[in-house]
CSV table of C-alpha atoms and ligand atoms in Angstrom, one decimal:
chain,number,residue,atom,x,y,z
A,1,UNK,CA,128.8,113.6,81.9
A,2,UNK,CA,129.6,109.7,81.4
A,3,UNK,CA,132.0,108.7,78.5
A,4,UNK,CA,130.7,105.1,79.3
A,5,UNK,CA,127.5,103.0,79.7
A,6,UNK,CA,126.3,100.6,82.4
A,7,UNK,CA,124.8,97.2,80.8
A,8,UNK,CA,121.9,95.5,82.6
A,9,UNK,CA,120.8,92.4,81.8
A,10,UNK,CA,116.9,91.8,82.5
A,11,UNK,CA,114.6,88.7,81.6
A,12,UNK,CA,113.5,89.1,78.0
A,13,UNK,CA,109.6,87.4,78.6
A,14,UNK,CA,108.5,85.8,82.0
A,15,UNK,CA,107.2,86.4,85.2
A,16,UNK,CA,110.3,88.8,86.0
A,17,UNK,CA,110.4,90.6,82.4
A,18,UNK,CA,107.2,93.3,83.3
A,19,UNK,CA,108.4,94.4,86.8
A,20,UNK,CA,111.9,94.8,86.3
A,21,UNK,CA,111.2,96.9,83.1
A,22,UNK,CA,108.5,98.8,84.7
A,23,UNK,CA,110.6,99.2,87.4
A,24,UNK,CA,113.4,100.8,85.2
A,25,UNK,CA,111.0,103.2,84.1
A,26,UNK,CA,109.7,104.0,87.5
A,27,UNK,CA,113.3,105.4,87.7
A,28,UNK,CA,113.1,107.8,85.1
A,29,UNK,CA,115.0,105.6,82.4
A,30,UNK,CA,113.0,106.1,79.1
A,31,UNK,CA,113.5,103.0,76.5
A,32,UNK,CA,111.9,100.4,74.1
A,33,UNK,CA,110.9,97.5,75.3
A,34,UNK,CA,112.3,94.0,74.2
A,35,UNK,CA,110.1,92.8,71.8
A,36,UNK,CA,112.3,91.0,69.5
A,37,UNK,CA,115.1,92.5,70.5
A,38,UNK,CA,118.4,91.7,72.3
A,39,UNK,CA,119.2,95.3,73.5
A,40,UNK,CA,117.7,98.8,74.2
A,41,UNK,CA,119.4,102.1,74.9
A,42,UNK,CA,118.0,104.4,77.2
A,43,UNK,CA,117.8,107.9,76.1
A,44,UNK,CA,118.3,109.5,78.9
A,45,UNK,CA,120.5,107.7,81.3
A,46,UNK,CA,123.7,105.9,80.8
A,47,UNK,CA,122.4,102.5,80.5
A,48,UNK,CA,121.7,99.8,78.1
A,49,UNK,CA,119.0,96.9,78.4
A,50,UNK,CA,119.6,93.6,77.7
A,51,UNK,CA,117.1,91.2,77.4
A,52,UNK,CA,118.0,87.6,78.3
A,53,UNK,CA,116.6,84.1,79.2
A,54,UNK,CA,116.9,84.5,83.7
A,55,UNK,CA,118.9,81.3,84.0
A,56,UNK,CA,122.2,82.8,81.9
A,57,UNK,CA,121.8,86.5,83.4
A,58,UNK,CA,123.9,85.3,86.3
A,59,UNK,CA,126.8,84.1,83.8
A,60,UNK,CA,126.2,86.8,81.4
A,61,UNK,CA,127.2,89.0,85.0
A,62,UNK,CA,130.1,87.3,85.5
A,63,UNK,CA,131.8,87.3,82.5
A,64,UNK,CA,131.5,90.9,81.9
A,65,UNK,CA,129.0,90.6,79.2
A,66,UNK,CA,126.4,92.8,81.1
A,67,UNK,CA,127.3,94.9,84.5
A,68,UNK,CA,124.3,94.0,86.5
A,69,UNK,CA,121.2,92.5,86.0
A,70,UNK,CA,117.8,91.5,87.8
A,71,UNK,CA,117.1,87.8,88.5
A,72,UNK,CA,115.4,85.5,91.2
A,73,UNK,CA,117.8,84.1,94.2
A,74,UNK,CA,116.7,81.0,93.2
A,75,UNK,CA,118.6,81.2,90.0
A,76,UNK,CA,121.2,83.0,91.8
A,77,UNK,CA,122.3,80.4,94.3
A,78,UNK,CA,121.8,77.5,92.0
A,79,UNK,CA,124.7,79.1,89.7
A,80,UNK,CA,127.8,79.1,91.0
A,81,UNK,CA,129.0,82.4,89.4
A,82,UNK,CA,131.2,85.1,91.5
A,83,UNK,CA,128.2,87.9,91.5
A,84,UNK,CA,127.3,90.0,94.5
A,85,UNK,CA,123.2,90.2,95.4
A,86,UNK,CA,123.0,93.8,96.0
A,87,UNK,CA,119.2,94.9,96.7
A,88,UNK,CA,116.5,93.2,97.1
A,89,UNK,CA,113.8,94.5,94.5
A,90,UNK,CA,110.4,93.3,95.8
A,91,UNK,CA,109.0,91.1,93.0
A,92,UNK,CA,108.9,87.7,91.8
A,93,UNK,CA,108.2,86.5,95.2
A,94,UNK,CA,108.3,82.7,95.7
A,95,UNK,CA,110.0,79.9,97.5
A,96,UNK,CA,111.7,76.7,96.5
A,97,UNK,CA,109.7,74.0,98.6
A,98,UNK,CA,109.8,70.0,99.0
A,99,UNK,CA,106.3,68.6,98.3
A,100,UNK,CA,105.4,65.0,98.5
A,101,UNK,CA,101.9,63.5,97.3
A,102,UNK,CA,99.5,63.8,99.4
A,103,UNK,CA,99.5,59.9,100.5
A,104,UNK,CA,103.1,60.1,101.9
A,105,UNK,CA,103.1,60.2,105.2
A,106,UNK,CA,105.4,62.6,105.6
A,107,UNK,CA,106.9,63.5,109.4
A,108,UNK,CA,110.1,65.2,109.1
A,109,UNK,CA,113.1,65.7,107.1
A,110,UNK,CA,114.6,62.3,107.7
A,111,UNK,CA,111.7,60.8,106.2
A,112,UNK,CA,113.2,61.7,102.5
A,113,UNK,CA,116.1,59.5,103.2
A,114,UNK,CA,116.3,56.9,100.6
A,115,UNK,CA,114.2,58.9,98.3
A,116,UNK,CA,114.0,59.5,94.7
A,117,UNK,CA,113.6,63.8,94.6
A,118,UNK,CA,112.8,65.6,91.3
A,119,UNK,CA,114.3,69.0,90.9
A,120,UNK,CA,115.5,71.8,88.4
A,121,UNK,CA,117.4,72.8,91.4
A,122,UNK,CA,120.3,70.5,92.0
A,123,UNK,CA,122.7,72.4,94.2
A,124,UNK,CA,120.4,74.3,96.2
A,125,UNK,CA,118.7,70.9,97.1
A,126,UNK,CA,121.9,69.2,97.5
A,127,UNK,CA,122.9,71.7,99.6
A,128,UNK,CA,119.8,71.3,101.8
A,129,UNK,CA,119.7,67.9,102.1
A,130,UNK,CA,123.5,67.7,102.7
A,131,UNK,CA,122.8,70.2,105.7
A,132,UNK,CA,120.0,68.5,107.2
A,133,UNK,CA,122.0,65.2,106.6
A,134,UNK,CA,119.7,63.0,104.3
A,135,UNK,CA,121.1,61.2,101.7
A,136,UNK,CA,118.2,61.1,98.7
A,137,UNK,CA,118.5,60.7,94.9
A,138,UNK,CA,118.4,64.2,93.4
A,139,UNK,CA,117.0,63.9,89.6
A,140,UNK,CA,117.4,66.6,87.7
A,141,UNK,CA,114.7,67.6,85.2
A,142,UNK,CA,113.9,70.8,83.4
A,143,UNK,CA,110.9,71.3,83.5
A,144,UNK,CA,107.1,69.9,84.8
A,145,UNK,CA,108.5,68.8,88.1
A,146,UNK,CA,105.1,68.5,89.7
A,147,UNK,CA,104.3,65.4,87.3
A,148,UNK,CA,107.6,63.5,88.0
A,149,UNK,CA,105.6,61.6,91.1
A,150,UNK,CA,102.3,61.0,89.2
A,151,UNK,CA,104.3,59.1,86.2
A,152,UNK,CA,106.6,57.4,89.0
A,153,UNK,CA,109.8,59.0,88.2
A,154,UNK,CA,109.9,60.5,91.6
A,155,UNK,CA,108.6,60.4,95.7
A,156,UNK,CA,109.1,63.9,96.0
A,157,UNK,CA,109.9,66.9,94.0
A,158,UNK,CA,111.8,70.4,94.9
A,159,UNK,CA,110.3,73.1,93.1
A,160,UNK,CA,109.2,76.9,92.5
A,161,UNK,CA,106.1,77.8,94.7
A,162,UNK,CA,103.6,81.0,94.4
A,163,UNK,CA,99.8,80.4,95.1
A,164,UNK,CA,100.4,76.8,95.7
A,165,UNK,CA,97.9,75.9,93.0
A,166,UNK,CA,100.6,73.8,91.3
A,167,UNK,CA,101.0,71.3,94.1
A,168,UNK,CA,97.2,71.6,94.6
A,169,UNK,CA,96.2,70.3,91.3
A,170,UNK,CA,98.9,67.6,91.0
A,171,UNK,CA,98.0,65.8,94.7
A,172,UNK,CA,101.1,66.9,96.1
A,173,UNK,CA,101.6,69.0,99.7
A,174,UNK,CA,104.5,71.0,100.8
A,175,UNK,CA,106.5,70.0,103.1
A,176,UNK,CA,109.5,72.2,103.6
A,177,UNK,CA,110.8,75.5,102.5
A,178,UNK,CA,113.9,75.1,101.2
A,179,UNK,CA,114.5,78.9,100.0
A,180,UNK,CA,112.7,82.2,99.6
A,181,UNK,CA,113.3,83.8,96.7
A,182,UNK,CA,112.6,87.4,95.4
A,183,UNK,CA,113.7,89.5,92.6
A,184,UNK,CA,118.0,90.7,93.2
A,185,UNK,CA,119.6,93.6,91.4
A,186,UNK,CA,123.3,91.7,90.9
A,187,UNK,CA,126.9,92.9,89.5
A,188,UNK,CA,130.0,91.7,89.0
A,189,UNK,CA,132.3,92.1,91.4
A,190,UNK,CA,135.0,94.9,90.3
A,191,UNK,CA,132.7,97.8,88.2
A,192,UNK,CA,135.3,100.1,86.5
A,193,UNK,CA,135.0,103.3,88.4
A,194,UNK,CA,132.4,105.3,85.5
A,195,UNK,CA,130.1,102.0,85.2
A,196,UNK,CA,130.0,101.8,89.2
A,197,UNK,CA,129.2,105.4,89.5
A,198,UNK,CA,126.3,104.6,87.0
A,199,UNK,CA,125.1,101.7,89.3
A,200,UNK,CA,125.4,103.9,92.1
A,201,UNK,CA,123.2,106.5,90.8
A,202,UNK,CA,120.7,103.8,89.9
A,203,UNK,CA,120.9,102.2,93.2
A,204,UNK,CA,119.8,105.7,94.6
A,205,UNK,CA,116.7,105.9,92.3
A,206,UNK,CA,115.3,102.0,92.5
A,207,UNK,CA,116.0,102.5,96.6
A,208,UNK,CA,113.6,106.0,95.8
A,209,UNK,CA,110.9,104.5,94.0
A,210,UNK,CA,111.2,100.9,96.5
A,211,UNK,CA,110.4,103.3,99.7
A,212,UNK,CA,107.9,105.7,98.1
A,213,UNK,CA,105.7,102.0,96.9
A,214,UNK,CA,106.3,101.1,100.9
A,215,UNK,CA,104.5,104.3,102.0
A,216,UNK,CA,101.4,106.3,101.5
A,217,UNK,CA,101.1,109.6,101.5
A,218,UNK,CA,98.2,110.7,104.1
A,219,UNK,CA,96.5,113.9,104.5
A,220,UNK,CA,93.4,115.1,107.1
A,221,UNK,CA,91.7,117.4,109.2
A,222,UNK,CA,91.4,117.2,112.9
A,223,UNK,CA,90.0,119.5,115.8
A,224,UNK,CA,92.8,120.8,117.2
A,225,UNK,CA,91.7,119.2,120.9
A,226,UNK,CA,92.2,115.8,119.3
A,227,UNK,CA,96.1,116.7,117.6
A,228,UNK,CA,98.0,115.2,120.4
A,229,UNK,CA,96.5,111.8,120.2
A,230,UNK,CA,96.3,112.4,116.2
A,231,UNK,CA,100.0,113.0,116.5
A,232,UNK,CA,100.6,109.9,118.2
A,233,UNK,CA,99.0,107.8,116.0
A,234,UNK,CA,100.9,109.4,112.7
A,235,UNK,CA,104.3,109.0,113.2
A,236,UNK,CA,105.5,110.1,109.5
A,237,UNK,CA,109.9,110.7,108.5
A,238,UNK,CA,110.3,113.2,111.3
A,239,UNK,CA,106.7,113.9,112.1
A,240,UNK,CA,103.5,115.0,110.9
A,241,UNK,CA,103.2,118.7,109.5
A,242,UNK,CA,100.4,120.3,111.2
A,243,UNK,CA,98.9,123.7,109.3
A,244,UNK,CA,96.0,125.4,110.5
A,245,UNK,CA,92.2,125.3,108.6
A,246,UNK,CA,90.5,128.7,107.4
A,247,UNK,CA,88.0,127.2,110.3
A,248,UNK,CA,88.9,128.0,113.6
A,249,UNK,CA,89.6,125.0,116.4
A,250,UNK,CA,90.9,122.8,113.0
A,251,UNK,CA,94.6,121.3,111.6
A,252,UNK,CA,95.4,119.8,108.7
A,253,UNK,CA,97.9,117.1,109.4
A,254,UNK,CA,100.2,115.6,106.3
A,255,UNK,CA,102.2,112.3,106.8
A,256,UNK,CA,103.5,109.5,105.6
A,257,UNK,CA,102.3,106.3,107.0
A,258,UNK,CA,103.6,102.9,106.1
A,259,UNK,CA,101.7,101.2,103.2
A,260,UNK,CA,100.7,97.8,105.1
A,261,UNK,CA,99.7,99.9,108.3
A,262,UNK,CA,97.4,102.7,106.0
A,263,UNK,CA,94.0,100.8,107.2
A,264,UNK,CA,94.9,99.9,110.3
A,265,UNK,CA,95.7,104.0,111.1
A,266,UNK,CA,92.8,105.0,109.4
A,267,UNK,CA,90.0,102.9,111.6
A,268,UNK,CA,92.2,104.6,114.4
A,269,UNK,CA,92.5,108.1,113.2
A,270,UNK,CA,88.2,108.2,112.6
A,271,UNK,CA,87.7,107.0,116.2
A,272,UNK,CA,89.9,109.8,117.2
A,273,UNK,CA,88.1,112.5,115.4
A,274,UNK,CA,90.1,112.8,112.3
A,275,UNK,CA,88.0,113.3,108.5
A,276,UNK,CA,88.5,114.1,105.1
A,277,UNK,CA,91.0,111.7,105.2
A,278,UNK,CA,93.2,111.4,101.7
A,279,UNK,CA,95.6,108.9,100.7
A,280,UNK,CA,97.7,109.5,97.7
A,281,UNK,CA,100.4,107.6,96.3
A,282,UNK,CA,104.2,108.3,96.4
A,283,UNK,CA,106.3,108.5,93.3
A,284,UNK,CA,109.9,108.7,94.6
A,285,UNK,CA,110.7,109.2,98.1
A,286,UNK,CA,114.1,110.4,99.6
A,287,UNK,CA,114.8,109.5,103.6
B,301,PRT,O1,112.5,81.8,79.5
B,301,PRT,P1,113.2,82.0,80.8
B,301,PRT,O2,114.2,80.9,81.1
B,301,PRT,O3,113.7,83.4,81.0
B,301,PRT,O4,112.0,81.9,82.0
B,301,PRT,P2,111.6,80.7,82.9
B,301,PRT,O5,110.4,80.1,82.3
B,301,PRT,O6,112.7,79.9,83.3
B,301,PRT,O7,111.2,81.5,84.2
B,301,PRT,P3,109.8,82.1,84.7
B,301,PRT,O8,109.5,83.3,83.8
B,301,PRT,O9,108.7,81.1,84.8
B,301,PRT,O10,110.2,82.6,86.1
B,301,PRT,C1,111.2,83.6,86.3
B,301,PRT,C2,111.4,83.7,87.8
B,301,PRT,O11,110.2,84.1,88.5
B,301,PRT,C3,111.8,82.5,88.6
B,301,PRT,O12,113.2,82.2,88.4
B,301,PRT,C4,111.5,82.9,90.0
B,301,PRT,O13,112.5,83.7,90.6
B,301,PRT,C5,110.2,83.8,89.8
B,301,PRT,N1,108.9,83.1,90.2
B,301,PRT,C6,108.0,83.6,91.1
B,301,PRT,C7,108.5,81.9,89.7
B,301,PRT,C8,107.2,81.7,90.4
B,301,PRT,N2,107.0,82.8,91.2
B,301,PRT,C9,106.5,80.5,90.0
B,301,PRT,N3,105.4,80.3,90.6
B,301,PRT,N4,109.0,81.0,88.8
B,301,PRT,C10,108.2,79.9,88.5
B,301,PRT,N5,107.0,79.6,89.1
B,301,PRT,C11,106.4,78.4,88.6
B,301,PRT,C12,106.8,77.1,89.4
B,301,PRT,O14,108.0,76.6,88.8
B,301,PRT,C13,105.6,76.2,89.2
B,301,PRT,O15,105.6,75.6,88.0
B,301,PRT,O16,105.0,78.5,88.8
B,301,PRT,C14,104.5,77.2,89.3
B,301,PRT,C15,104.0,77.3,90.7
B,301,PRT,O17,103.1,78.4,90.8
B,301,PRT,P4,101.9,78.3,91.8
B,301,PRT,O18,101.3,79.7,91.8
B,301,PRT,O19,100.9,77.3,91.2
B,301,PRT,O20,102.3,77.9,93.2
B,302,ZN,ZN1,114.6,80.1,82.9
């Protein structure tokens, strides 16, 4: 039994909000969303929600306002707050990328010397730039980065990058990767020993429900002739169980087969004589 609570602190609406809450609940934790709300309780584990804008969640962490919280490494390594990255969650995937329009002829890195850049990301691009040693004008703007060389405000701009549609549509083309960013669970260093045996136990379910989305489950029949090569082919956690059909000269085979390789096995498990093949999804999964 916990006397005390573990605070998270999650995006209240945005491209992190759904997954992160969805992912909560994917753990088991029941509670009402943030819909005009600040904060949430979860009925049946020791946490409470908070929901936040993503750029202060990193503060929020490290002032002792919430214990943890979810947020993109991009807003993570642009704020210079003393939180530890713990897990990487899966979601939000993007990458902060230099793009310059299309016209600029554009060879290598040293080619932005000189230049004007617009960014919301100041230190990570300084950072970069100071690395690769360029000196260019950072100008920081909040927000609509990809117009800043159209109106002439800048040659280049550092920005957020998913489909690439953005840069697409405003005549600009990527030229280097600065960072790739995903979803982090983060806390603040020094958890009092209750809330860090909280964040423990929800370590152990979000690693759970992280491997069972990373796996298939997959079940079929093969003539028993064709189970050596079918037990090649399926490695599984140990390896596959095989239990006999009612039908003579027949297995049943159950594994679990990673999620990205599932077609690959399958067009390999048909040439070798395998059918009634199932695939089912995982809801937690414990290695
Ligand atoms: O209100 P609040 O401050 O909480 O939200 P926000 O508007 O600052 O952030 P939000 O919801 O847009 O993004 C939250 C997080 O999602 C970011 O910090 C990233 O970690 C992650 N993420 C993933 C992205 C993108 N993909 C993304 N594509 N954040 C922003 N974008 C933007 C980008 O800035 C650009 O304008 O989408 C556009 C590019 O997308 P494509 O698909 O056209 O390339
Ligand atoms: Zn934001």
């Amino acid at each position: 039994m916990f006397t005390s609570k573990l605070k998270i602190a999650v995006q209240k609406t945005g491209r992190l909000s759904e997954s992160s809450i969805s992912l909560l609940r994917k753990c088991g934790i029941e509670f009402e969303n943030g819909l005009g709300k600040l904060k949430s309780s979860a009925r049946n584990f020791p946490l409470d929600i908070y929901f936040l804008r993503d750029d202060d969640i990193p503060q929020y962490v490290a002032d002792g306002v919430a214990d943890v919280g979810i947020v993109g490494e991009n807003i993570l390594h642009e704020n210079l707050c003393r939180v530890e990255a713990f897990e990487k969650l899966g979601f939000g995937k993007c990458r902060l990328s230099i793009a310059v329009p299309k016209t600029f002829e554009y060879r290598s890195v040293e080619d932005l010397k000189g230049r004007r850049i617009a960014t919301s990301y100041p230190k990570i691009l300084g950072d970069f730039l100071r690395k690769n040693n360029v000196n260019a004008e950072i100008h920081t703007i909040s927000g609509s980065v990809e117009i800043a060389p159209s109106i002439g405000l800048a040659d280049a701009v550092c920005d957020l990058v998913s489909s690439g549609d953005t840069l697409f549509t405003n005549n600009l083309r990527e030229v280097e990767t600065v960072l790739n960013s995903e979803a982090v669970l983060i806390a603040r260093a020094g958890l009092e020993a209750d809330s860090r045996k909280i964040f423990n136990q929800l370590v152990f379910r979000l690693r759970a429900v992280r491997c069972a989305t990373q796996n298939k489950y997959i079940l079929l029949n093969a003539p028993d002739e064709k189970l050596d090569e079918i037990i090649r082919i399926l490695p599984g956690i140990k390896s596959p169980t095989v239990m006999p059909l009612a039908e003579k000269g027949w297995s049943s085979l159950h594994s679990v087969v990673r999620e990205t390789e599932v077609w690959e096995i399958i067009e390999q498990l048909r040439t070798h004589g395998a059918e009634g093949i199932l695939i089912a999804s995982i809801d937690q999964m414990i290695q």
